[in-house]
Each structure stands twice: as structure tokens, then as C-alpha cells.
mmCIF file of C-alpha atoms in Angstrom:
data_model
loop_
_atom_site.group_PDB
_atom_site.id
_atom_site.type_symbol
_atom_site.label_atom_id
_atom_site.label_comp_id
_atom_site.label_asym_id
_atom_site.label_seq_id
_atom_site.Cartn_x
_atom_site.Cartn_y
_atom_site.Cartn_z
ATOM 1 C CA MET M 1 -55.566 37.705 7.889
ATOM 2 C CA LEU M 2 -53.242 36.501 8.791
ATOM 3 C CA ALA M 3 -52.694 38.634 11.935
ATOM 4 C CA LEU M 4 -55.488 37.184 13.304
ATOM 5 C CA SER M 5 -53.896 33.925 13.640
ATOM 6 C CA HIS M 6 -51.881 35.500 17.342
ATOM 7 C CA PHE M 7 -54.865 37.529 19.230
ATOM 8 C CA ASN M 8 -54.729 35.949 22.664
ATOM 9 C CA CYS M 9 -58.465 35.326 22.817
ATOM 10 C CA SER M 10 -57.918 34.516 26.516
ATOM 11 C CA ALA M 11 -57.515 38.255 27.576
ATOM 12 C CA SER M 12 -59.736 40.390 26.582
ATOM 13 C CA PRO M 13 -58.301 43.731 25.710
ATOM 14 C CA LEU M 14 -60.411 45.941 28.033
ATOM 15 C CA PRO M 15 -61.348 44.308 31.670
ATOM 16 C CA HIS M 16 -64.542 41.925 31.932
ATOM 17 C CA PHE M 17 -67.525 42.234 33.816
ATOM 18 C CA SER M 18 -69.545 40.488 35.616
ATOM 19 C CA ASN M 19 -73.263 39.983 36.716
ATOM 20 C CA GLY M 20 -73.807 39.752 40.804
ATOM 21 C CA SER M 21 -71.745 41.675 43.676
ATOM 22 C CA GLY M 22 -68.008 39.503 42.119
ATOM 23 C CA GLY M 23 -68.903 41.183 38.852
ATOM 24 C CA LYS M 24 -69.766 45.186 41.337
ATOM 25 C CA VAL M 25 -66.261 44.374 42.853
ATOM 26 C CA GLU M 26 -64.606 43.522 39.466
ATOM 27 C CA ALA M 27 -65.931 46.637 38.388
ATOM 28 C CA ARG M 28 -64.747 48.617 40.914
ATOM 29 C CA VAL M 29 -61.218 47.610 40.621
ATOM 30 C CA ALA M 30 -61.420 48.561 37.190
ATOM 31 C CA PHE M 31 -62.568 51.426 37.573
ATOM 32 C CA GLU M 32 -59.830 52.084 40.362
ATOM 33 C CA GLU M 33 -56.731 51.142 38.103
ATOM 34 C CA LEU M 34 -57.910 53.312 35.293
ATOM 35 C CA SER M 35 -58.342 56.455 36.533
ATOM 36 C CA HIS M 36 -55.257 56.051 38.368
ATOM 37 C CA GLY M 37 -53.572 55.426 35.113
ATOM 38 C CA ASN M 38 -52.916 51.499 35.051
ATOM 39 C CA LEU M 39 -53.426 50.874 31.278
ATOM 40 C CA THR M 40 -51.696 47.900 31.769
ATOM 41 C CA LEU M 41 -55.033 45.702 30.142
ATOM 42 C CA LEU M 42 -54.996 47.481 27.583
ATOM 43 C CA GLN M 43 -51.839 47.908 26.028
ATOM 44 C CA PRO M 44 -51.004 44.792 23.832
ATOM 45 C CA THR M 45 -47.586 42.683 25.426
ATOM 46 C CA THR M 46 -44.208 43.373 23.406
ATOM 47 C CA SER M 47 -43.952 39.548 21.846
ATOM 48 C CA GLY M 48 -47.534 39.162 20.834
ATOM 49 C CA ILE M 49 -47.052 42.082 18.278
ATOM 50 C CA ILE M 50 -43.537 40.476 16.996
ATOM 51 C CA VAL M 51 -44.999 37.480 16.157
ATOM 52 C CA VAL M 52 -47.491 39.051 14.197
ATOM 53 C CA VAL M 53 -44.986 41.538 12.368
ATOM 54 C CA LEU M 54 -43.148 37.962 11.453
ATOM 55 C CA SER M 55 -46.333 36.766 10.596
ATOM 56 C CA MET M 56 -47.290 38.560 8.516
ATOM 57 C CA THR M 57 -43.421 39.493 6.484
ATOM 58 C CA LEU M 58 -43.657 36.015 6.222
ATOM 59 C CA GLY M 59 -46.732 35.789 4.527
ATOM 60 C CA ILE M 60 -45.706 38.657 2.506
ATOM 61 C CA ILE M 61 -42.153 37.504 1.285
ATOM 62 C CA SER M 62 -44.109 33.972 0.559
ATOM 63 C CA ASN M 63 -46.685 35.277 -1.611
ATOM 64 C CA ILE M 64 -44.125 38.191 -3.636
ATOM 65 C CA VAL M 65 -41.466 34.183 -4.023
ATOM 66 C CA ALA M 66 -44.439 32.800 -5.350
ATOM 67 C CA LEU M 67 -45.897 35.584 -7.400
ATOM 68 C CA PHE M 68 -41.980 36.079 -9.488
ATOM 69 C CA ILE M 69 -41.975 32.464 -10.534
ATOM 70 C CA LEU M 70 -45.401 31.921 -11.797
ATOM 71 C CA VAL M 71 -44.791 35.651 -14.210
ATOM 72 C CA ASN M 72 -41.551 34.377 -15.040
ATOM 73 C CA ALA M 73 -42.939 31.101 -15.830
ATOM 74 C CA TYR M 74 -46.045 32.378 -17.827
ATOM 75 C CA SER M 75 -43.846 34.946 -19.745
ATOM 76 C CA LEU M 76 -41.452 31.313 -21.234
ATOM 77 C CA GLN M 77 -44.653 29.966 -21.379
ATOM 78 C CA ARG M 78 -45.915 28.722 -24.956
ATOM 79 C CA ARG M 79 -47.901 25.675 -24.228
ATOM 80 C CA ARG M 80 -51.286 27.576 -23.632
ATOM 81 C CA THR M 81 -53.206 25.279 -21.102
ATOM 82 C CA LYS M 82 -50.180 26.031 -19.615
ATOM 83 C CA ALA M 83 -50.478 29.346 -19.722
ATOM 84 C CA THR M 84 -53.871 29.203 -18.872
ATOM 85 C CA PHE M 85 -53.270 27.566 -15.483
ATOM 86 C CA LEU M 86 -50.279 29.586 -15.140
ATOM 87 C CA LEU M 87 -52.729 32.415 -16.053
ATOM 88 C CA PHE M 88 -54.659 31.599 -12.854
ATOM 89 C CA ALA M 89 -52.774 31.285 -10.244
ATOM 90 C CA THR M 90 -50.831 34.048 -11.140
ATOM 91 C CA SER M 91 -54.509 35.801 -10.292
ATOM 92 C CA LEU M 92 -54.906 33.222 -7.379
ATOM 93 C CA VAL M 93 -51.771 33.789 -5.733
ATOM 94 C CA VAL M 94 -52.394 37.754 -6.536
ATOM 95 C CA THR M 95 -55.108 37.956 -4.247
ATOM 96 C CA ASP M 96 -54.019 36.069 -1.783
ATOM 97 C CA PHE M 97 -51.127 39.310 -1.221
ATOM 98 C CA VAL M 98 -53.761 41.284 -1.217
ATOM 99 C CA GLY M 99 -56.051 39.753 1.130
ATOM 100 C CA HIS M 100 -52.914 39.080 3.019
ATOM 101 C CA LEU M 101 -51.727 43.183 3.716
ATOM 102 C CA ILE M 102 -55.293 44.948 3.930
ATOM 103 C CA PRO M 103 -57.233 43.281 6.596
ATOM 104 C CA GLY M 104 -53.954 42.071 8.242
ATOM 105 C CA ALA M 105 -53.416 45.601 8.578
ATOM 106 C CA LEU M 106 -56.755 46.529 10.297
ATOM 107 C CA VAL M 107 -56.512 44.095 12.390
ATOM 108 C CA LEU M 108 -52.570 44.860 13.574
ATOM 109 C CA ARG M 109 -53.836 48.577 14.586
ATOM 110 C CA LEU M 110 -57.029 47.493 16.329
ATOM 111 C CA TYR M 111 -55.123 45.699 17.461
ATOM 112 C CA LEU M 112 -51.976 47.739 18.483
ATOM 113 C CA SER M 113 -54.555 50.009 19.420
ATOM 114 C CA GLY M 114 -56.215 48.422 23.027
ATOM 115 C CA GLY M 115 -59.082 47.152 20.704
ATOM 116 C CA VAL M 116 -62.784 47.341 21.092
ATOM 117 C CA ASN M 117 -65.033 47.691 23.834
ATOM 118 C CA PRO M 118 -67.625 44.659 24.930
ATOM 119 C CA ARG M 119 -70.248 46.396 25.522
ATOM 120 C CA ASP M 120 -69.748 47.926 21.391
ATOM 121 C CA PHE M 121 -69.292 44.187 19.720
ATOM 122 C CA ASN M 122 -73.066 44.750 18.719
ATOM 123 C CA TYR M 123 -72.674 48.017 17.092
ATOM 124 C CA SER M 124 -70.628 48.233 13.244
ATOM 125 C CA ASP M 125 -68.480 50.764 11.755
ATOM 126 C CA ARG M 126 -67.429 51.257 8.618
ATOM 127 C CA MET M 127 -64.178 50.354 9.713
ATOM 128 C CA CYS M 128 -65.884 46.825 10.914
ATOM 129 C CA GLN M 129 -67.399 47.162 7.843
ATOM 130 C CA PHE M 130 -64.637 47.248 5.112
ATOM 131 C CA LEU M 131 -62.448 44.562 7.676
ATOM 132 C CA GLY M 132 -65.714 42.192 7.956
ATOM 133 C CA GLY M 133 -66.353 42.819 4.152
ATOM 134 C CA SER M 134 -63.018 41.766 2.886
ATOM 135 C CA LEU M 135 -62.303 38.872 5.722
ATOM 136 C CA VAL M 136 -65.412 37.236 3.488
ATOM 137 C CA PHE M 137 -64.550 38.375 -0.376
ATOM 138 C CA PHE M 138 -60.747 37.112 0.514
ATOM 139 C CA GLY M 139 -62.169 34.421 1.245
ATOM 140 C CA LEU M 140 -64.123 33.393 -1.565
ATOM 141 C CA CYS M 141 -62.186 33.659 -3.690
ATOM 142 C CA PRO M 142 -59.108 32.349 -3.519
ATOM 143 C CA LEU M 143 -61.961 28.568 -3.091
ATOM 144 C CA PHE M 144 -64.174 30.009 -6.132
ATOM 145 C CA MET M 145 -60.855 30.288 -8.641
ATOM 146 C CA GLY M 146 -59.092 27.004 -7.224
ATOM 147 C CA CYS M 147 -62.593 25.675 -7.600
ATOM 148 C CA ALA M 148 -62.501 26.766 -11.376
ATOM 149 C CA MET M 149 -58.668 25.701 -11.720
ATOM 150 C CA ALA M 150 -60.432 22.054 -10.938
ATOM 151 C CA ALA M 151 -62.739 21.982 -12.935
ATOM 152 C CA GLU M 152 -60.369 23.739 -16.095
ATOM 153 C CA ARG M 153 -57.707 20.556 -15.275
ATOM 154 C CA CYS M 154 -60.609 18.348 -15.801
ATOM 155 C CA LEU M 155 -61.417 19.612 -18.636
ATOM 156 C CA GLY M 156 -58.705 20.178 -20.452
ATOM 157 C CA VAL M 157 -57.458 16.240 -18.690
ATOM 158 C CA THR M 158 -60.614 14.246 -20.084
ATOM 159 C CA LYS M 159 -61.418 15.928 -23.096
ATOM 160 C CA PRO M 160 -57.951 17.614 -24.518
ATOM 161 C CA LEU M 161 -59.856 18.790 -28.174
ATOM 162 C CA LEU M 162 -63.054 20.353 -26.583
ATOM 163 C CA HIS M 163 -60.366 22.099 -23.981
ATOM 164 C CA SER M 164 -58.988 23.548 -26.729
ATOM 165 C CA SER M 165 -61.645 25.181 -28.766
ATOM 166 C CA LEU M 166 -62.789 26.436 -25.333
ATOM 167 C CA VAL M 167 -60.627 28.262 -23.222
ATOM 168 C CA THR M 168 -58.594 30.951 -24.142
ATOM 169 C CA LYS M 169 -57.426 33.521 -22.596
ATOM 170 C CA THR M 170 -60.391 35.918 -23.614
ATOM 171 C CA ARG M 171 -62.188 33.791 -21.176
ATOM 172 C CA THR M 172 -60.078 32.927 -18.741
ATOM 173 C CA LYS M 173 -60.042 36.824 -17.510
ATOM 174 C CA ILE M 174 -63.758 37.518 -17.494
ATOM 175 C CA CYS M 175 -63.715 33.995 -15.682
ATOM 176 C CA LEU M 176 -61.205 35.790 -12.904
ATOM 177 C CA SER M 177 -63.888 38.732 -13.756
ATOM 178 C CA VAL M 178 -67.262 37.226 -12.219
ATOM 179 C CA ILE M 179 -65.298 35.010 -10.024
ATOM 180 C CA TRP M 180 -64.376 38.930 -7.987
ATOM 181 C CA LEU M 181 -67.360 40.167 -8.858
ATOM 182 C CA VAL M 182 -69.727 36.885 -6.776
ATOM 183 C CA ALA M 183 -67.818 37.467 -4.783
ATOM 184 C CA LEU M 184 -67.866 41.228 -4.072
ATOM 185 C CA CYS M 185 -71.423 40.690 -4.435
ATOM 186 C CA VAL M 186 -71.763 39.020 -1.281
ATOM 187 C CA ALA M 187 -69.647 40.842 0.281
ATOM 188 C CA LEU M 188 -71.402 43.666 0.105
ATOM 189 C CA LEU M 189 -75.462 42.045 0.776
ATOM 190 C CA PRO M 190 -75.083 43.660 4.455
ATOM 191 C CA CYS M 191 -74.926 46.825 3.707
ATOM 192 C CA PHE M 192 -78.645 46.112 2.172
ATOM 193 C CA GLN M 193 -79.407 44.986 5.236
ATOM 194 C CA LEU M 194 -78.952 41.791 4.228
ATOM 195 C CA GLY M 195 -76.966 40.432 6.609
ATOM 196 C CA SER M 196 -74.238 42.494 9.463
ATOM 197 C CA TYR M 197 -70.735 42.229 10.898
ATOM 198 C CA THR M 198 -69.701 42.760 13.812
ATOM 199 C CA TYR M 199 -66.544 43.244 16.049
ATOM 200 C CA GLN M 200 -65.201 39.598 17.312
ATOM 201 C CA ASP M 201 -63.665 38.771 20.559
ATOM 202 C CA PRO M 202 -61.685 40.296 21.857
ATOM 203 C CA GLY M 203 -62.892 43.551 19.747
ATOM 204 C CA THR M 204 -60.113 43.372 17.265
ATOM 205 C CA TRP M 205 -61.393 41.504 14.142
ATOM 206 C CA CYS M 206 -64.515 41.733 12.025
ATOM 207 C CA PHE M 207 -66.705 38.720 10.843
ATOM 208 C CA ILE M 208 -70.150 37.399 9.673
ATOM 209 C CA LYS M 209 -72.337 38.294 13.366
ATOM 210 C CA VAL M 210 -72.756 34.560 14.540
ATOM 211 C CA LEU M 211 -72.808 34.397 18.089
ATOM 212 C CA ARG M 212 -75.216 37.083 19.184
ATOM 213 C CA ASP M 213 -78.588 38.169 18.702
ATOM 214 C CA THR M 214 -78.720 36.561 15.677
ATOM 215 C CA ALA M 215 -82.206 36.849 13.453
ATOM 216 C CA GLU M 216 -83.209 34.969 9.627
ATOM 217 C CA VAL M 217 -81.552 37.456 7.688
ATOM 218 C CA ASP M 218 -77.844 36.823 9.398
ATOM 219 C CA VAL M 219 -78.458 32.681 9.434
ATOM 220 C CA ALA M 220 -79.075 32.965 5.988
ATOM 221 C CA PHE M 221 -76.179 34.804 4.908
ATOM 222 C CA VAL M 222 -73.672 32.231 7.037
ATOM 223 C CA ALA M 223 -75.619 30.265 5.027
ATOM 224 C CA LEU M 224 -75.088 31.585 1.762
ATOM 225 C CA PHE M 225 -71.425 31.902 2.690
ATOM 226 C CA SER M 226 -70.767 28.372 4.317
ATOM 227 C CA GLY M 227 -72.690 26.974 1.312
ATOM 228 C CA LEU M 228 -70.544 28.653 -1.546
ATOM 229 C CA GLY M 229 -66.967 27.353 -0.126
ATOM 230 C CA LEU M 230 -68.336 23.505 0.975
ATOM 231 C CA THR M 231 -69.281 23.885 -2.732
ATOM 232 C CA SER M 232 -66.363 25.120 -4.817
ATOM 233 C CA LEU M 233 -64.056 23.071 -2.202
ATOM 234 C CA THR M 234 -66.553 19.593 -3.381
ATOM 235 C CA VAL M 235 -66.401 20.793 -6.507
ATOM 236 C CA SER M 236 -62.485 21.168 -6.472
ATOM 237 C CA LEU M 237 -62.059 17.810 -4.710
ATOM 238 C CA VAL M 238 -64.575 16.101 -7.209
ATOM 239 C CA CYS M 239 -62.861 17.191 -10.805
ATOM 240 C CA ASN M 240 -58.694 16.054 -9.362
ATOM 241 C CA THR M 241 -60.094 12.799 -8.771
ATOM 242 C CA ILE M 242 -61.237 12.402 -11.744
ATOM 243 C CA SER M 243 -58.058 14.567 -13.864
ATOM 244 C CA GLY M 244 -55.567 12.334 -11.220
ATOM 245 C CA LEU M 245 -57.876 9.255 -12.395
ATOM 246 C CA THR M 246 -57.332 9.473 -15.669
ATOM 247 C CA LEU M 247 -53.527 10.489 -16.050
ATOM 248 C CA VAL M 248 -52.986 7.743 -13.715
ATOM 249 C CA LEU M 249 -54.698 5.293 -16.062
ATOM 250 C CA SER M 250 -53.488 7.065 -19.419
ATOM 251 C CA ARG M 251 -49.584 6.175 -17.601
ATOM 252 C CA LEU M 252 -50.330 2.701 -17.260
ATOM 253 C CA ARG M 253 -51.685 2.485 -21.051
ATOM 254 C CA ARG M 254 -48.893 4.331 -22.568
ATOM 255 C CA GLN M 255 -46.735 2.388 -24.604
ATOM 256 C CA PRO M 256 -43.238 2.207 -23.959
ATOM 257 C CA GLY M 257 -40.543 5.120 -26.007
ATOM 258 C CA SER M 258 -44.101 7.011 -26.107
ATOM 259 C CA HIS M 259 -43.970 10.921 -25.580
ATOM 260 C CA HIS M 260 -45.052 11.986 -22.358
ATOM 261 C CA SER M 261 -44.286 15.597 -22.104
ATOM 262 C CA ALA M 262 -47.157 17.093 -22.270
ATOM 263 C CA LYS M 263 -48.530 14.191 -19.841
ATOM 264 C CA SER M 264 -45.802 15.276 -17.080
ATOM 265 C CA HIS M 265 -47.178 18.970 -17.624
ATOM 266 C CA ASP M 266 -50.903 18.048 -16.760
ATOM 267 C CA ILE M 267 -49.297 16.323 -13.404
ATOM 268 C CA GLU M 268 -47.473 19.366 -12.626
ATOM 269 C CA MET M 269 -50.373 21.036 -12.889
ATOM 270 C CA VAL M 270 -52.823 18.400 -10.915
ATOM 271 C CA VAL M 271 -49.962 17.542 -8.297
ATOM 272 C CA GLN M 272 -50.382 21.916 -7.658
ATOM 273 C CA LEU M 273 -54.283 21.787 -7.715
ATOM 274 C CA VAL M 274 -54.310 19.289 -5.802
ATOM 275 C CA GLY M 275 -52.188 20.595 -2.911
ATOM 276 C CA ILE M 276 -53.666 24.356 -3.145
ATOM 277 C CA MET M 277 -57.314 21.697 -2.924
ATOM 278 C CA VAL M 278 -55.490 20.053 0.460
ATOM 279 C CA THR M 279 -54.972 22.836 2.206
ATOM 280 C CA SER M 280 -58.095 24.915 1.545
ATOM 281 C CA CYS M 281 -60.148 22.189 2.815
ATOM 282 C CA ILE M 282 -58.000 21.934 6.376
ATOM 283 C CA CYS M 283 -58.276 25.908 7.132
ATOM 284 C CA TRP M 284 -60.897 26.526 5.722
ATOM 285 C CA SER M 285 -63.881 23.931 6.153
ATOM 286 C CA PRO M 286 -63.654 24.153 9.936
ATOM 287 C CA LEU M 287 -64.234 28.255 9.737
ATOM 288 C CA LEU M 288 -67.191 26.963 7.175
ATOM 289 C CA ILE M 289 -69.043 24.316 9.131
ATOM 290 C CA PHE M 290 -68.273 25.749 12.654
ATOM 291 C CA GLY M 291 -69.916 28.758 12.073
ATOM 292 C CA LEU M 292 -72.866 27.493 9.713
ATOM 293 C CA MET M 293 -73.676 25.944 12.965
ATOM 294 C CA SER M 294 -73.216 28.615 14.951
ATOM 295 C CA VAL M 295 -74.907 30.782 13.797
ATOM 296 C CA ILE M 296 -78.415 27.877 13.705
ATOM 297 C CA ARG M 297 -77.790 27.583 16.744
ATOM 298 C CA SER M 298 -77.930 31.747 18.265
ATOM 299 C CA TYR M 299 -80.514 31.808 16.110
ATOM 300 C CA LYS M 300 -82.778 28.800 17.528
ATOM 301 C CA GLY M 301 -81.499 30.051 21.512
ATOM 302 C CA SER M 302 -79.485 27.120 22.452
ATOM 303 C CA ILE M 303 -75.768 28.154 22.732
ATOM 304 C CA GLY M 304 -76.462 29.133 26.524
ATOM 305 C CA GLU M 305 -73.392 28.517 28.808
ATOM 306 C CA ASP M 306 -71.492 27.161 25.970
ATOM 307 C CA LEU M 307 -71.017 30.615 25.100
ATOM 308 C CA SER M 308 -67.507 31.066 26.386
ATOM 309 C CA SER M 309 -66.610 27.532 23.637
ATOM 310 C CA TYR M 310 -68.100 28.387 21.134
ATOM 311 C CA LYS M 311 -66.206 32.187 21.245
ATOM 312 C CA THR M 312 -62.486 30.442 21.483
ATOM 313 C CA LEU M 313 -63.729 27.641 18.449
ATOM 314 C CA MET M 314 -64.974 30.410 16.693
ATOM 315 C CA VAL M 315 -61.142 32.041 16.774
ATOM 316 C CA MET M 316 -59.227 28.768 16.367
ATOM 317 C CA SER M 317 -61.211 28.354 13.185
ATOM 318 C CA VAL M 318 -60.508 31.972 12.015
ATOM 319 C CA ARG M 319 -56.688 31.585 12.461
ATOM 320 C CA LEU M 320 -57.001 28.216 10.529
ATOM 321 C CA ALA M 321 -58.529 30.085 7.728
ATOM 322 C CA THR M 322 -55.880 32.326 8.176
ATOM 323 C CA TRP M 323 -52.788 29.978 7.416
ATOM 324 C CA ASN M 324 -54.699 29.435 4.077
ATOM 325 C CA GLN M 325 -53.024 32.695 2.622
ATOM 326 C CA ILE M 326 -49.377 31.922 3.600
ATOM 327 C CA LEU M 327 -49.162 28.180 2.481
ATOM 328 C CA ASP M 328 -50.489 28.359 -0.882
ATOM 329 C CA PRO M 329 -48.141 30.362 -2.301
ATOM 330 C CA TRP M 330 -45.843 27.194 -0.861
ATOM 331 C CA VAL M 331 -47.650 24.970 -3.312
ATOM 332 C CA TYR M 332 -46.639 26.533 -7.080
ATOM 333 C CA ILE M 333 -42.439 26.667 -4.765
ATOM 334 C CA LEU M 334 -41.916 23.542 -3.991
ATOM 335 C CA LEU M 335 -45.068 21.754 -6.296
ATOM 336 C CA ARG M 336 -42.588 22.267 -9.453
ATOM 337 C CA ARG M 337 -41.126 19.887 -12.285
ATOM 338 C CA THR M 338 -37.739 20.815 -11.268
ATOM 339 C CA VAL M 339 -37.583 21.073 -7.487
ATOM 340 C CA LEU M 340 -39.839 17.648 -7.596
ATOM 341 C CA ARG M 341 -36.592 16.593 -9.849
ATOM 342 C CA LYS M 342 -34.252 17.380 -7.986
ATOM 343 C CA ILE M 343 -35.961 15.770 -5.200
ATOM 344 C CA TYR M 344 -35.868 12.803 -6.494
ATOM 345 C CA LEU M 345 -32.504 12.809 -7.342
ATOM 346 C CA ILE M 346 -31.114 13.329 -4.228
ATOM 347 C CA THR M 347 -33.040 10.404 -3.387
ATOM 348 C CA LYS M 348 -32.681 8.326 -5.999
ATOM 349 C CA CYS M 349 -28.376 9.378 -5.550
ATOM 350 C CA GLN M 350 -29.126 8.637 -1.436
ATOM 351 C CA ALA M 351 -30.426 5.549 -2.792
ATOM 352 C CA GLY M 352 -27.156 4.551 -4.944
ATOM 353 C CA LEU M 353 -24.339 5.094 -2.395
ATOM 354 C CA ARG M 354 -26.622 3.078 0.195
ATOM 355 C CA THR M 355 -26.550 0.409 -1.940
ATOM 356 C CA ASN M 356 -23.233 0.295 -2.427
ATOM 357 C CA ILE M 357 -22.449 0.964 1.218
ATOM 358 C CA LEU M 358 -23.752 -2.241 1.595
ATOM 359 C CA GLY M 359 -21.963 -3.193 -1.364
ATOM 360 C CA ARG M 360 -18.614 -3.112 0.089
ATOM 361 C CA TRP M 361 -19.384 -5.054 3.642
ATOM 362 C CA GLU M 362 -20.319 -8.365 0.882
ATOM 363 C CA PRO M 363 -18.175 -10.671 2.392
ATOM 364 C CA SER M 364 -16.543 -11.899 -0.851
ATOM 365 C CA PHE M 365 -14.556 -15.518 -0.279
ATOM 366 C CA PRO M 366 -13.222 -17.295 -3.382
ATOM 367 C CA SER M 367 -15.581 -19.517 -4.706
ATOM 368 C CA SER M 368 -15.688 -22.888 -7.185
ATOM 369 C CA GLU M 369 -19.218 -22.097 -8.115
ATOM 370 C CA LYS M 370 -19.134 -18.821 -9.137
ATOM 371 C CA ASN M 371 -15.019 -19.218 -11.081
ATOM 372 C CA GLU M 372 -17.773 -21.316 -12.977
ATOM 373 C CA VAL M 373 -19.930 -19.643 -13.608
ATOM 374 C CA ASN M 374 -17.551 -16.510 -14.410
ATOM 375 C CA GLN M 375 -16.197 -19.414 -17.103
ATOM 376 C CA VAL M 376 -18.981 -20.282 -19.037
#
């Protein structure tokens, strides 16, 4: 999905024909340019291709590094609660990796081929169906998984005994299978004429129809997609808030010298979940909210002259959503106890060094009062 984030929506791959006499002149000029072999408008810029390739490379490397860290931690983990969390996290990174690679490659292919003719934006071929379904599937899966991970940690922090009796590896795998199945069923709804996927401006990607010729089924499809996504984010927010407050209160009530290694594991997992939740909210909320607003206004026919602005905002929202698959791996790479401990030690050493430097600058004049205190 990352390749979507670097397309220039202001320059369509094909000429744009407006109505009126001015449009006829533009059409004539464009036709003459094409007939004389001037295909510069169809060719993507070299800098744009380089940016897309570099961004996809960054996303792939980030997911591979995070996957290596999680698999290594899972193989060494002996605590069942931590192992369950790592199983969820590993599945999330794998899903992000595949969702970054497959749609990104398809969008890059469309970009290199010059995009789709604007007259064909309302039509959908097999490639568009697959690309649109992939974006919906790989968009919902991380949101569902983040919600499930937050609910699992909330149960583990607030009701540890109930968690130990209910949560097992087998049930975790069943939960992951259900998440993938539900996301797949939602993505396949247009195959049963319940919604539709169409090419989006500038003709280099496909998504749910939200701006042109929307029908009741399109509104229902977008409402389902946005509703599921926003509900997942809301549940994650509530569960992570409860888990965080429970851990803070537990730490305040802890007696000095008591054993707290288990709590440190819980704190690490909750911190990572908060990082996932914040990343998902920032990346996905604009698309989920704006997509629902757009399809409602399009169905009512109230977009009108604001259509170009809505197209730009739609592309910007999708650009932001694609960053979720790049930022998620860095949550596991950076928000680990070993990394946080090193940052804490470095900060502590820097603070101690500053204290020593300031101490050297303090004047040391002989004082009778200080001598009397030393004698005492």
C-alpha cells in the first residue's frame, strides 16, 4: 500500500478535458501531441519512481527487522502471556508485510504503465477488484488485530486468573483465523454486488466508490468498512486505557522490595499496544471518517463544485493510511525493554555527567562553619 503515498494527484497521467470551447482547444492540442508521438504526459517522472522504490524498500526492511525480533523473542519466551502477545504481534507484522508488498507492487505497475484513462474510472476490471479488495482486507486486519491484542492484554492485567484459564495458543490461532476470515468476507462483498471498487484519481489505484455515481449499496459498504475500523480503534482505546490505569495503580500500591518482574513484562506490552493504537488512530482515522462523509455527500449529490477538493483529500487520506504499515514495525523495534533501558541509562549518565560538571564549578572557599560541621 505504500506506493500510493507518492503519487502526484495534481498531474493526471492522461490529459484532462474540460467542457466548453476551451475544452475543445485542449482536446485538439492533446490529440495533436499524442499523434506526433509526444507521450511525456504518460511517462512517470524518474524522481517519482525512485521515491516509490525507496519507500517500498524502507517498509519491507522495517517489517523484516521487526519480524526477526519478534520470532527470536517468541522462541526464547517461556511465559505464556508474553508468548500469546508475541504470537499476535508476529501475525500483525506478517500481515503488514504482505499488505505492503502485494498492493504496492500492483500500484507501482499501474504507475509505470501510465495509469488508467479517466473515462474508465467508473469501470472495474479484475485487477481493480483485486487491488481494491487487497486495500480493504489489509486495512481491516491490522485494526482488528490491534483491537484483539488490546482486549487480551486488558483481560491479562485486570483478571490474570481468568486470562490464564481462557487464553491459550490454540484459541489465539483461532482468533487470528476469524479476524482474517471476517476481513476477507468484507473485502469480497463487491463480488456479490454489495458495493463496488473503482479506479481513483489519478488512475493509479483502486478503492471503494465514494465520489462518483454512488448508490445505496456503496453507502452501506463504506459505512460497514468505516464502522468496523472506528469500532476497533475505540475498543483499543478503552482497553489500553484500562490496562494502563491498572498498571499505574498497581505500581503505586506495590510494597518496596516486592517482586515485580511480571509487571515489567505487562508494562512493556501495554506500552507497545499504546504505540500501535496511536499509530493506527493517526493513520486510519482520517480515511475512515472522510470516506464515510464523502460517500454520504456524493449519494445526496451535495459535493458539486467541491469534487476536486474531495479528490485531493481522499488521496491525502489514503497516503496517510499507507504509513501505518511502515510505522507499526518500529513500535516493536524501538519500544522494547532493552532499548528503553539503554535510553534510560544513557539519559541517566548524561544527567549525572552534567551534575558532576556543575559540581566542579562550585566555589570551594574555606569556611569555619563547614569545618565545625566536619568535626561534628
